[in-house]
Coordinates of C-alpha atoms and ligand atoms in Angstrom, one line a residue:
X1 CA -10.1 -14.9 8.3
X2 CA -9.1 -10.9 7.7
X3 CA -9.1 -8.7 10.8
X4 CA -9.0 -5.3 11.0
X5 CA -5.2 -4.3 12.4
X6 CA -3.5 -7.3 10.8
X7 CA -0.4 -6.5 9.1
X8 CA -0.2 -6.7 5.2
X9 CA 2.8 -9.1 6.1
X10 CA 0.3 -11.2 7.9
X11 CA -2.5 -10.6 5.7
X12 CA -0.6 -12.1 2.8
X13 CA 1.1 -15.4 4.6
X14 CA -2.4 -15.7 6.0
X15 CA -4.0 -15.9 2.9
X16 CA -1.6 -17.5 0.7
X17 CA -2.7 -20.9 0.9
X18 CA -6.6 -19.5 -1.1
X19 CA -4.3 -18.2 -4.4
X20 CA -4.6 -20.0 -7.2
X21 CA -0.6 -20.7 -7.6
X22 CA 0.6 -21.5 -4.1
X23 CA 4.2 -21.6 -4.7
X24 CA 4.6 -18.4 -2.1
X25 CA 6.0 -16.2 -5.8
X26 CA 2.8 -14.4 -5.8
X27 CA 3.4 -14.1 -2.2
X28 CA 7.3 -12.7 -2.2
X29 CA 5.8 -10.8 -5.5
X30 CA 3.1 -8.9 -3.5
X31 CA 6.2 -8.3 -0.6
X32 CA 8.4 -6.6 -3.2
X33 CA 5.8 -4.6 -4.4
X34 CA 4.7 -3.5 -0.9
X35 CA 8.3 -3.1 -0.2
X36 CA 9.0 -0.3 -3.2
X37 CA 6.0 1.1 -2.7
X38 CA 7.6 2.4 0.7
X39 CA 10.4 3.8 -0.8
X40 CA 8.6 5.3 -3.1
X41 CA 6.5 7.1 -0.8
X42 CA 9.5 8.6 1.2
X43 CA 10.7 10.0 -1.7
X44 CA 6.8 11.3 -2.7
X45 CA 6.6 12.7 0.4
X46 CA 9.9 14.6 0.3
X47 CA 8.7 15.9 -3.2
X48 CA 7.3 19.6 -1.8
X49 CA 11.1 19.9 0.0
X50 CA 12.2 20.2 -3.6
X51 CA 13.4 23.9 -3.0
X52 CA 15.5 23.5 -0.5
X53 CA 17.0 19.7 -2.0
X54 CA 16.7 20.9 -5.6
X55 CA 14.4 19.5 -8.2
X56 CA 14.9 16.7 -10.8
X57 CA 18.2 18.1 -13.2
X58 CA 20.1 19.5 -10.2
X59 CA 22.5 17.8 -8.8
X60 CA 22.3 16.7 -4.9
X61 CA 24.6 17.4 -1.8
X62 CA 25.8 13.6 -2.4
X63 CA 27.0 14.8 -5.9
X64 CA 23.8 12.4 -7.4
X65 CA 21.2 13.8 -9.9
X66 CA 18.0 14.4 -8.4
X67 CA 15.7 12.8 -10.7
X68 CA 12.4 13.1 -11.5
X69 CA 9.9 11.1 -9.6
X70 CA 8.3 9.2 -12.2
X71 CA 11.8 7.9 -13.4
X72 CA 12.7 7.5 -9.6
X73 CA 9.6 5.1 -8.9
X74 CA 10.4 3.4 -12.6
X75 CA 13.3 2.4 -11.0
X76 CA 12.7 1.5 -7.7
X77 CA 10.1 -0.9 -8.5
X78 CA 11.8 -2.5 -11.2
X79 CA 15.3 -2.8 -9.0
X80 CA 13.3 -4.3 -6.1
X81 CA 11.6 -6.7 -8.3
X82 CA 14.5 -7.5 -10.1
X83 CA 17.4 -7.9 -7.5
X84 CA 14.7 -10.3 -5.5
X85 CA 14.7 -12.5 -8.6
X86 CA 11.0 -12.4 -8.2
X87 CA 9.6 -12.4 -12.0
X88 CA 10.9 -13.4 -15.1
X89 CA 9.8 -9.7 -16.7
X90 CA 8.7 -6.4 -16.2
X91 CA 6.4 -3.7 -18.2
X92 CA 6.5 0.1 -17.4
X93 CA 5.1 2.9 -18.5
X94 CA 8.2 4.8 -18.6
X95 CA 10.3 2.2 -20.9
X96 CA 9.7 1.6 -24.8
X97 CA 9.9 -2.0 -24.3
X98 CA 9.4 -4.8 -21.9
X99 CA 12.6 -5.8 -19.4
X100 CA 13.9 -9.4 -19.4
X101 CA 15.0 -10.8 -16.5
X102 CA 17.6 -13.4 -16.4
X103 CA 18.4 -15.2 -13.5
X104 CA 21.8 -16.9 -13.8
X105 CA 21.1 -19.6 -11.2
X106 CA 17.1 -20.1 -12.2
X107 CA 17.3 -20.1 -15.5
X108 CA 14.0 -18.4 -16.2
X109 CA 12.1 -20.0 -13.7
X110 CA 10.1 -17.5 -12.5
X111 CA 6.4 -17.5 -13.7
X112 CA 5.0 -14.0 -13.5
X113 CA 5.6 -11.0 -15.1
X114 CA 4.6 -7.7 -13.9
X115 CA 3.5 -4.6 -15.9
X116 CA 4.0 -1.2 -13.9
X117 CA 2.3 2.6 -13.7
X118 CA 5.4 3.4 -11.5
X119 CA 3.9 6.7 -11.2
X120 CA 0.3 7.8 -12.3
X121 CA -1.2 11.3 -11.8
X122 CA 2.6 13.1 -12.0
X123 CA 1.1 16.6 -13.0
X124 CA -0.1 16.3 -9.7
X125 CA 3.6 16.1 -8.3
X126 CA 4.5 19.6 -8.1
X127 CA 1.0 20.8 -6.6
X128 CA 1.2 18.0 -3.8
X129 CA -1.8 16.6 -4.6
X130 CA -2.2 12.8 -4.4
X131 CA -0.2 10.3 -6.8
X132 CA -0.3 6.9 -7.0
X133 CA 1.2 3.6 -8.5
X134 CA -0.7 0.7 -10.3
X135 CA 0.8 -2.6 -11.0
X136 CA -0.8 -5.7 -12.9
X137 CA 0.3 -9.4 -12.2
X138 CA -0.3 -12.4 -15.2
X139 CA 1.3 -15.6 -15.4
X140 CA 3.8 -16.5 -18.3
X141 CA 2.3 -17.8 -21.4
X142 CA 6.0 -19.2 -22.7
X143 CA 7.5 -22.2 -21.5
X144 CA 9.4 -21.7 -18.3
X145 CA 13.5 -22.2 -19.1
X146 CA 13.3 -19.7 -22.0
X147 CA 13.4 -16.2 -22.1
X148 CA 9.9 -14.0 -22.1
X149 CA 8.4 -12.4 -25.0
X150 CA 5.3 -10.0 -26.0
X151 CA 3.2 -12.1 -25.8
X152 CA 3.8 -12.6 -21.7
X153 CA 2.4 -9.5 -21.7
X154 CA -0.2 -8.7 -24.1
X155 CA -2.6 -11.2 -22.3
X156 CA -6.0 -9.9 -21.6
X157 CA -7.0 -8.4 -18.5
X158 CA -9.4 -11.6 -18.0
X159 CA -5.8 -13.9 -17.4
X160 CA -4.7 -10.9 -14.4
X161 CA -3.8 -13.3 -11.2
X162 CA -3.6 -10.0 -9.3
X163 CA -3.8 -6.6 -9.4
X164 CA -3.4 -3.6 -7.2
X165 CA -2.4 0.5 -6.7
X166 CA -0.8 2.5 -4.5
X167 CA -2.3 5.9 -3.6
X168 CA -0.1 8.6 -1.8
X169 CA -2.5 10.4 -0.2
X170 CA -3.3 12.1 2.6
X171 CA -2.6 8.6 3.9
X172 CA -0.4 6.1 2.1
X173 CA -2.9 2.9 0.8
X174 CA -2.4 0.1 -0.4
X175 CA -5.1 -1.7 -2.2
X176 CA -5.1 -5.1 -4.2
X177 CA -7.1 -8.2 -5.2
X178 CA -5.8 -11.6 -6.1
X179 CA -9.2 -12.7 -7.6
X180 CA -10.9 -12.8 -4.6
X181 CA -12.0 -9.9 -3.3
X182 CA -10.2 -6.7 -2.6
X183 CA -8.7 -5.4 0.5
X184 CA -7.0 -2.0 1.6
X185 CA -4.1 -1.5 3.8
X186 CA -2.7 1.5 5.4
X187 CA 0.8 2.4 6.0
X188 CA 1.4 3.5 9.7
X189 CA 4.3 5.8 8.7
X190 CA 5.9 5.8 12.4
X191 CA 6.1 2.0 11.8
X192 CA 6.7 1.7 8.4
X193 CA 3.8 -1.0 8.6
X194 CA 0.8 -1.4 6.1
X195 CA -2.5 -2.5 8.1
X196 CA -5.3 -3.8 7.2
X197 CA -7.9 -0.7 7.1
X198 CA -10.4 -1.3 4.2
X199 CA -11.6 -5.1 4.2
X200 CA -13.5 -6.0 1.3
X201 CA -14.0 -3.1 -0.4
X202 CA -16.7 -3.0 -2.6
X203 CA -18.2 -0.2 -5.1
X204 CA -21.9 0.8 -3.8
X205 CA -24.0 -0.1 -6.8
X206 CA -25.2 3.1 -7.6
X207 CA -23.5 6.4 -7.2
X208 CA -23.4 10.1 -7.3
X209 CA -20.0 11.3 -8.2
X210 CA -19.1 11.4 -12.4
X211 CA -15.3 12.2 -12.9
X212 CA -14.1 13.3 -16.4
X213 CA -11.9 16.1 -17.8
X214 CA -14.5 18.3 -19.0
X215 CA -12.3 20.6 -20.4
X216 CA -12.2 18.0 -23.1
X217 CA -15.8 18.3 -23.7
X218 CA -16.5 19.5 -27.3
X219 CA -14.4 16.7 -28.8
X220 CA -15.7 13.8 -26.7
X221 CA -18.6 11.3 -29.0
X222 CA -21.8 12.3 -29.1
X223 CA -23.0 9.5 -26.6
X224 CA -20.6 10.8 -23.9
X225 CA -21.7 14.3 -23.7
X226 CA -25.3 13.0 -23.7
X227 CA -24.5 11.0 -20.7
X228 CA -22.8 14.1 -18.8
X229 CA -26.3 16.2 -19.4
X230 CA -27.9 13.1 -18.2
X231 CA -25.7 13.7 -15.0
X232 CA -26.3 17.4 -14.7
X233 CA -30.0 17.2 -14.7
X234 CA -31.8 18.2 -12.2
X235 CA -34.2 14.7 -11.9
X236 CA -34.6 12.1 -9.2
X237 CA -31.1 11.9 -7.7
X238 CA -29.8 14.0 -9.8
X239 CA -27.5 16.2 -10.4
X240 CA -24.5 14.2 -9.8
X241 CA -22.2 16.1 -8.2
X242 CA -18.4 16.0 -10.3
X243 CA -15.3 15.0 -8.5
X244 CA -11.7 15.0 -11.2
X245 CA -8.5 15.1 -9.5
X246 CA -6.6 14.0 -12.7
X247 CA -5.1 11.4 -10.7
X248 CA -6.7 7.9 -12.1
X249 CA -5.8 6.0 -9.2
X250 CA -6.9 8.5 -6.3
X251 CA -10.4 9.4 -8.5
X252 CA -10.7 6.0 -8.7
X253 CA -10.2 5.1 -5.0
X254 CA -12.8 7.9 -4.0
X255 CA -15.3 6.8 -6.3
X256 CA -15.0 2.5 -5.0
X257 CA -15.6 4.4 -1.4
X258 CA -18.4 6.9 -2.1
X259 CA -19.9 5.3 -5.1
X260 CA -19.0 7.0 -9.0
X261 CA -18.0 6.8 -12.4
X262 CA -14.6 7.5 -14.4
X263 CA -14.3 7.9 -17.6
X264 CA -11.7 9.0 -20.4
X265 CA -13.4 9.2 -23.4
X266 CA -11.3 9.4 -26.6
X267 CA -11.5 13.3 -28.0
X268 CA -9.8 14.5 -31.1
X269 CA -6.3 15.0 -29.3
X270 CA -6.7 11.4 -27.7
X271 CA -8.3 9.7 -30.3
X272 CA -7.8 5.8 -28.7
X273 CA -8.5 7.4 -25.3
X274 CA -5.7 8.7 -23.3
X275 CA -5.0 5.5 -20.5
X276 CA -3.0 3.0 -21.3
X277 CA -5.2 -0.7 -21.6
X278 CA -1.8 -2.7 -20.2
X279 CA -0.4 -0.3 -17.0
X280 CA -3.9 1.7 -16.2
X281 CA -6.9 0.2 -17.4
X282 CA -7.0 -3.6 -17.3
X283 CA -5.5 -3.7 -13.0
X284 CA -8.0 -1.0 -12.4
X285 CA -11.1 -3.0 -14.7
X286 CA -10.0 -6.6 -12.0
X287 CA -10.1 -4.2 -9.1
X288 CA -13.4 -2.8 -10.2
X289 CA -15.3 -6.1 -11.1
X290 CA -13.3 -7.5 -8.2
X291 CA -15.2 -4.6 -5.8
X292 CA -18.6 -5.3 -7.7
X293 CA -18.6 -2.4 -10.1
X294 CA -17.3 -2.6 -14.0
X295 CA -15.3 -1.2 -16.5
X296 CA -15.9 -0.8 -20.4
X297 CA -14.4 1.0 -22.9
X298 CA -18.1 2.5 -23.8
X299 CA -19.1 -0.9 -25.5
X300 CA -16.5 -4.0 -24.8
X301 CA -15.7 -5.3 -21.1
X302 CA -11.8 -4.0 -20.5
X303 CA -10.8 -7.5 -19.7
X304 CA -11.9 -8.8 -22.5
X305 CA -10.3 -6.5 -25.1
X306 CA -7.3 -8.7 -26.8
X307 CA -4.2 -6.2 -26.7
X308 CA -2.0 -6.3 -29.8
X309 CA 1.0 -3.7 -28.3
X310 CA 2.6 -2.7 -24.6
X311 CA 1.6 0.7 -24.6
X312 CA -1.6 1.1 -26.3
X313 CA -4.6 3.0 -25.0
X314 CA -8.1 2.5 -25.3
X315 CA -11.6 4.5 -23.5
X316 CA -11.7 4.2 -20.2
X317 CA -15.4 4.0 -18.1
X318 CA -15.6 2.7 -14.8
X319 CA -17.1 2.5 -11.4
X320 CA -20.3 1.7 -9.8
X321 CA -22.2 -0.8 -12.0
X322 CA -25.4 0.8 -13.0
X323 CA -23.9 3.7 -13.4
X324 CA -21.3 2.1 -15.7
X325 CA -24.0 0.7 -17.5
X326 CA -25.7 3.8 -18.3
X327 CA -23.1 5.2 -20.1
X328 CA -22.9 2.6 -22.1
X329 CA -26.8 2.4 -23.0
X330 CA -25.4 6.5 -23.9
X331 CA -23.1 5.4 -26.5
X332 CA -25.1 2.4 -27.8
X333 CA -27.9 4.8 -28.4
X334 CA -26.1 8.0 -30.0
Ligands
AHG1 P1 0.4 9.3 -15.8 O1 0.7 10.3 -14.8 O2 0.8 7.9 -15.4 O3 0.8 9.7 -17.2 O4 -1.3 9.2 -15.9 C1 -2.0 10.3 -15.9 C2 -3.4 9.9 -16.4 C3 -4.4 9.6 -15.2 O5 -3.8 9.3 -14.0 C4 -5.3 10.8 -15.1 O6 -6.5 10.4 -14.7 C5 -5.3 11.3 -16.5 O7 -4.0 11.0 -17.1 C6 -5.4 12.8 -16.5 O8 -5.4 13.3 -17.7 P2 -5.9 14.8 -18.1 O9 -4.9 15.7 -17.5 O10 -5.8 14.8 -19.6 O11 -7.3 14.9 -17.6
MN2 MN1 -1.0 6.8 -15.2
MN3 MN1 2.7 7.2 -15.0

């Protein structure tokens, strides 16, 4: 049983036993990951002293290059998750192709591989505005004893065993699922201690709230900017009121709590849609149907789309159910 106040520590030992691969990896997996994530946020926090300790380029009073913070988080998590001899292979983002991990004395017996957003929203860096990290869990396809290879990684979202992001906001969350259910903790930065704060989140069924980059607006499909007018009309409940912080992960987290929709259509710049199906869409899609709501790419369920390369991008639509599926009756019908 969850209680409010319990530790993510606890939290995870607690419920260990109710994953669908006991072996305590998933377990030592989510630690790492909580682990980085702390790091990470002491460096995300430090981000508006960049003045005064110099921004990514310079070099430090240590004589070390400050680096960027996307590359900084790149790293962290994949050095925590690879010195712990955790998985048997990473995906990120920020690298052209996936890591293999090597352990001398296992010999490749880890079973899960990892694929990262080490840092998602950075335009939002230099404006201190909230950032976060998302991180996607499958299980090996290969043998165990070999080496991985793509296809590890270009499972569908459907095979996820867990999924989860980190937002660094106002207050430092973090919020996952393991296929059953989905819980927030929040870091107690005198402590350095993630609680529990948000027990089974779920998205409200209906909503108010439509994010999008409107700016974007003249080149999005004709079913899209039918659906926005939809939202703007003055009918019913409606207007919607419109919420985009051009942060996925903290637009998203707003809109599970007060009840929305997300959505990065493709437009002529972005014509496969601008989020990446692997590190952004397919964690977010297991959190969403995970918290009751649902994610499409305007026509397909995200989890079901069969991905043929690491970094490929697809549409993007999700959040409260019916307003989900709204949308989509939008594009079907224009
Ligand atoms: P990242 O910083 O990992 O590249 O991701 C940015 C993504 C997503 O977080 C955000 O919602 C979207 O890009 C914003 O894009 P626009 O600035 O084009 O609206
Ligand atoms: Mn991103
Ligand atoms: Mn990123």
């Amino acid at each position: 049983m969850s209680k409010r106040n319990q530790t993510l520590g606890e939290f995870i030992i607690e419920n260990q036993t109710s994953f669908k691969y006991t072996s305590g990896e998933l377990s030592r997996l989510l630690n790492s990951i909580r682990l980085a994530a702390k790091v990470v946020n002491h460096e995300v926090n430090k981000a508006g002293l960049v003045d005064i300790i110099g921004a990514a380029g310079d070099t430090n009073i240590q004589g070390e290059d400050q680096q960027k913070l996307d590359v900084y988080a790149n790293e962290k998590f994949i050095q925590t998750l690879t010195k712990r001899n955790i998985v048997c292979g990473i995906a990120s983002e920020e690298e052209d192709d996936f890591i293999t991990i090597n352990s001398q004395d296992e010999n490749h017996q880890n079973k899960y591989v990892v694929l990262i957003d080490p840092l998602d929203g950075s335009s939002n860096i230099d404006v201190n505005v909230s950032v976060g990290t998302i991180f996607s869990v499958y299980r090996r396809v290969t043998p165990l004893g070999t080496p991985v290879s793509l296809e590890d990684f270009l499972q569908k979202g459907s095979a996820q065993v867990a999924a989860g992001y980190v937002v660094y906001g106002t207050s430092t969350m973090l919020v996952y699922t393991t296929g059953d259910g989905v819980n927030g903790f929040t870091l107690n930065p005198a402590i350095g201690s993630y609680y529990l704060s948000h027990p089974n989140m779920q998205f409200p069924e209906d909503g108010n709230i439509y994010s999008v980059n409107e700016g974007n607006y003249l080149d999005f499909p004709l079913g899209i900017k039918k659906y926005i007018k939809y939202c703007q009309e003055d009918e019913g409940e409606r207007p919607y009121t419109s919420r985009y912080i051009g942060s996925l992960v903290s637009d998203f987290h707003r809109n599970m709590i007060k009840g929305g929709i997300y959505m990065y259509p493709k437009s002529s710049k972005n014509p496969k849609g601008k989020l990446r199906l692997l590190y952004e869409c397919n964690p977010m899609a297991f959190i969403a149907e995970q918290a009751n709501g649902k994610a499409s790419d305007g026509y397909t369920r995200i989890m079901d789309i069969e991905p043929t390369e690491l970094h490929e991008r697809v549409p993007f639509i999700c959040g409260s159910k019916n307003m989900v599926e709204k949308a989509e009756e939008f594009m079907r019908n224009n």
